[in-house]
XYZ file of C-alpha atoms in Angstrom:
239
model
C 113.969 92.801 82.190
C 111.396 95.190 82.556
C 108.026 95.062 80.059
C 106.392 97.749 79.005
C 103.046 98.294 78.382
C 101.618 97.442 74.749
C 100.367 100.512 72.557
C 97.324 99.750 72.854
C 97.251 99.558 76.912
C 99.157 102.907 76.919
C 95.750 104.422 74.535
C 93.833 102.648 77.419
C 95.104 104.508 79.914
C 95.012 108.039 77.792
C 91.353 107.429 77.203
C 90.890 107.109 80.903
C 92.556 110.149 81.528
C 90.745 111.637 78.723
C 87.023 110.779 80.375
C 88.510 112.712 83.691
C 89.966 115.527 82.104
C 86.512 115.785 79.366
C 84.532 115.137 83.082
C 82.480 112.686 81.088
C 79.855 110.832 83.857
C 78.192 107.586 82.869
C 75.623 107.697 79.900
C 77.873 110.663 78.108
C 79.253 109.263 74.714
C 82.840 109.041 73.863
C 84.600 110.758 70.963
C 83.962 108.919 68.085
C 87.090 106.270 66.670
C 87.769 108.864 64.092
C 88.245 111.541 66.632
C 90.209 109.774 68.554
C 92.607 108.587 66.245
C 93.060 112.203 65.204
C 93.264 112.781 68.798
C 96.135 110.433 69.722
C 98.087 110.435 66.031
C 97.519 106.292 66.105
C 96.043 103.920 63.976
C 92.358 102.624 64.032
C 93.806 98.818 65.075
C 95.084 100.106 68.378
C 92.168 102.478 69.107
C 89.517 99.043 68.870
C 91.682 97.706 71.043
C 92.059 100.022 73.655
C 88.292 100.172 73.503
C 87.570 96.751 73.884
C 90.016 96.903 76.786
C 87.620 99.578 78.237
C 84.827 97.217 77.719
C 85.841 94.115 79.348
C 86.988 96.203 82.259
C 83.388 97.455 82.069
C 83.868 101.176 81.835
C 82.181 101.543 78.572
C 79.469 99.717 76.452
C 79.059 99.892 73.146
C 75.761 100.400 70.928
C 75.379 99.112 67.703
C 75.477 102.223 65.340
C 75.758 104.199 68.229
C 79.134 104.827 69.618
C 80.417 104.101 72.968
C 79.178 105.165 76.071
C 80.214 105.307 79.653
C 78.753 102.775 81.660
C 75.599 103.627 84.171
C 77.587 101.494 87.183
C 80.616 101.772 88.261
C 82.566 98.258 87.684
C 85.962 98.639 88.935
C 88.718 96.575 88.894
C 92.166 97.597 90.363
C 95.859 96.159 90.292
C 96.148 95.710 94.091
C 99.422 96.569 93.257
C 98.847 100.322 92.759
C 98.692 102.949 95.686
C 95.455 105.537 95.094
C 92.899 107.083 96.986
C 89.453 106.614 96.257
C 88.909 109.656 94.661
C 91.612 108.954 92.093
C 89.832 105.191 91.444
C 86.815 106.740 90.975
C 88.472 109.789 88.826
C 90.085 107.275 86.435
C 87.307 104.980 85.353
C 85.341 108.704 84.895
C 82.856 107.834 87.763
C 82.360 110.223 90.499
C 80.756 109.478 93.811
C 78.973 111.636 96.337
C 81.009 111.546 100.027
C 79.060 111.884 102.967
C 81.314 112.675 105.976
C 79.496 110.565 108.996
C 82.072 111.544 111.820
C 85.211 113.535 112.697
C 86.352 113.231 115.832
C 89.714 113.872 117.772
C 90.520 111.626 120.952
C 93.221 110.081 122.617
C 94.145 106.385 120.864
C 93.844 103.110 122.297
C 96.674 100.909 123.048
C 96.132 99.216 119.493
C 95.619 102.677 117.289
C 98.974 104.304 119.400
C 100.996 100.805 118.642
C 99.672 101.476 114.647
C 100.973 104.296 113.939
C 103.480 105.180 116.421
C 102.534 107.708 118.516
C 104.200 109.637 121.206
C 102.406 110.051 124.317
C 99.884 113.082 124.440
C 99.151 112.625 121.078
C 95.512 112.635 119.884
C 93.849 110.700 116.823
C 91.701 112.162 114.358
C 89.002 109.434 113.162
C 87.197 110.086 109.785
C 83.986 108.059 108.726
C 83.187 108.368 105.295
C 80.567 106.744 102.755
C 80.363 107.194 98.774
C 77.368 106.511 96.840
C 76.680 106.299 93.175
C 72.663 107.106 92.777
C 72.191 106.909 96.125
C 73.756 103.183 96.162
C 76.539 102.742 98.890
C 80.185 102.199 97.612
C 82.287 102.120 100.022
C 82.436 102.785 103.490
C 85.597 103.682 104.904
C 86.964 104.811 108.552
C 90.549 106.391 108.703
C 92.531 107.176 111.830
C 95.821 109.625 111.435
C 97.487 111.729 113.769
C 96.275 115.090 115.253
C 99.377 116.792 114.723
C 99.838 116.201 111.055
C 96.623 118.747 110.474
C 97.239 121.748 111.935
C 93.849 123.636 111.316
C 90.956 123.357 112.980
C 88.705 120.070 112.205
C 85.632 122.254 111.699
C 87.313 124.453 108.937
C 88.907 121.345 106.755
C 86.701 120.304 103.735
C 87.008 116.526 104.793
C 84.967 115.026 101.146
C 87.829 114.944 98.969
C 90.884 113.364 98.444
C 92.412 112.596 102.051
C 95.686 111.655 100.262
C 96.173 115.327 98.607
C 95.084 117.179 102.004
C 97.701 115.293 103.455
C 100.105 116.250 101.062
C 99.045 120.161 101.384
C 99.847 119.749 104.868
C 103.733 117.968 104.104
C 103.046 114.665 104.018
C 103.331 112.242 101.188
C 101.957 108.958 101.528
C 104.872 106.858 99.812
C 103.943 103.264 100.198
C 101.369 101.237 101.701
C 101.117 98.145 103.453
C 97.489 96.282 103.253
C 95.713 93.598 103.825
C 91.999 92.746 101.594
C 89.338 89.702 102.496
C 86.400 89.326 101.762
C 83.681 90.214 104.915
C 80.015 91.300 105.885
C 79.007 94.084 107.968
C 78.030 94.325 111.209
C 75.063 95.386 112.409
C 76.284 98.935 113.138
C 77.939 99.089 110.001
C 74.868 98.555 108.152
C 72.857 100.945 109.369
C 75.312 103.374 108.934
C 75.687 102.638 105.356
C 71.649 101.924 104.854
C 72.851 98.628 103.236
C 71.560 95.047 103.710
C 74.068 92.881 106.124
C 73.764 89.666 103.486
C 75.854 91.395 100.814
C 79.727 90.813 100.641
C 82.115 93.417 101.170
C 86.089 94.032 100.253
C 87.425 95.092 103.444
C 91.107 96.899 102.287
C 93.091 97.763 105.516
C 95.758 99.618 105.121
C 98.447 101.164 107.090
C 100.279 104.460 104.767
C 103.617 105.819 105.736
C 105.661 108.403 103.849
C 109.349 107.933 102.272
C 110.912 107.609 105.713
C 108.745 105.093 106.938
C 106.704 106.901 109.312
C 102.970 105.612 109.913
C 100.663 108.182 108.360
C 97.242 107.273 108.044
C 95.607 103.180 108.950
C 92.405 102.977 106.597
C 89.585 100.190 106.956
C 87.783 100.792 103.282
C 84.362 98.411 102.637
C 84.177 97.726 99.342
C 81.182 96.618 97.916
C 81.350 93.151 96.686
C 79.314 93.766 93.665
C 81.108 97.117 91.955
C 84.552 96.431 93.177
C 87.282 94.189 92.521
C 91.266 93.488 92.973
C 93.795 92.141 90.776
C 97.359 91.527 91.374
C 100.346 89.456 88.983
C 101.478 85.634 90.723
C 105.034 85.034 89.589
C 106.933 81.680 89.854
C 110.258 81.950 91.596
């Protein structure tokens, strides 16, 4: 039998989308409980408790006689379970990140990037290096390989800092489903540099491998988490 959610996790996830919509950024206050009971017709009981919700997942603090405010650091915590692009993470905890493309390039696959996602002979591979910061603090660092053909503009006219997921779709294809992979690593020399980070830190490497309804292989992702602002969650059941 399926659950569903409790009141006050449904108010949870309005006040997230409420903080995108409002484009609230950390430090700005939330509407006050008053308001927001007004806002969402429900009682004061279930508002708390959405809040407090908001604060253990740390998305907002609260100051005594002060209201609630978004938090100054992104602290995210995911159900693994749940297909979204970065953007949207970022989006729905009302954090936004600046995304520095470091590379686009188009090339002909290896054996192991052709075998990934199924590609017919002749067919190139677009490779897309990507880093978001928060105050000039690294995030994530991500490199995504998809196929040539499924872009059919030029590389050098395609606004490559948002939301890979929705150009994608613009273009025809839906990412459906997802299978991934996420352990815990430290990057490489190279990778550091790139990223201006220390190599000691631990990262949440998420590789992933997106195909749309019919199966087909659209996009492999490796996305570096950082350790310290990111983490997964996912439900164990018994059989």
């Amino acid at each position: 039998m399926r659950r569903h959610p409790t009141l006050a996790v449904q108010v949870r996830d309005r006040l997230r989308a409420l903080i995108a919509e409002r484009g609230l950024r950390p430090g700005d206050r939330l509407p006050s409980e008053n308001e927001l009971i007004a806002l969402f017709e429900v009682g004061r009981t279930s508002i708390r408790e959405a809040l407090k919700l908001l604060e253990q997942e740390g998305v907002i603090q609260a100051r005594h006689g002060d209201g609630r405010y978004l938090t100054s650091q992104p602290s995210l915590d995911r159900p693994l379970t749940r297909l979204e692009g970065v953007t949207e993470m970022l989006a729905s905890r009302g954090h936004t990140a600046d995304n520095t493309v470091l590379d686009i390039t188009a090339a002909e696959p290896d054996r192991h990037q052709r075998e990934l996602l199924q590609l017919p002979p002749g067919e190139a591979v677009v490779r897309l290096e990507r880093l978001r910061r928060h105050e000039d603090d690294a995030l994530l660092y991500s490199v995504d390989l998809f196929p040539r053909s499924l872009i059919a503009r030029p590389l050098d006219e395609v606004d490559w800092t948002g939301s890979l997921f929705r150009l994608l779709a613009e273009h025809g294809h839906n990412v459906a489903y997802a299978v991934a992979q996420v352990r815990a690593v430290t990057l490489d020399e190279t990778q550091a540099e790139r990223v201006a980070s220390p190599r000691d830190g631990a990262w949440l490497l998420l590789v992933q491998t997106h195909h749309d309804s019919a199966g087909r292989p659209l996009l492999y992702s490796e996305d570096y988490h950082r350790g310290t602002d990111f983490s997964f969650h996912l439900v164990r059941r018994r059989d």
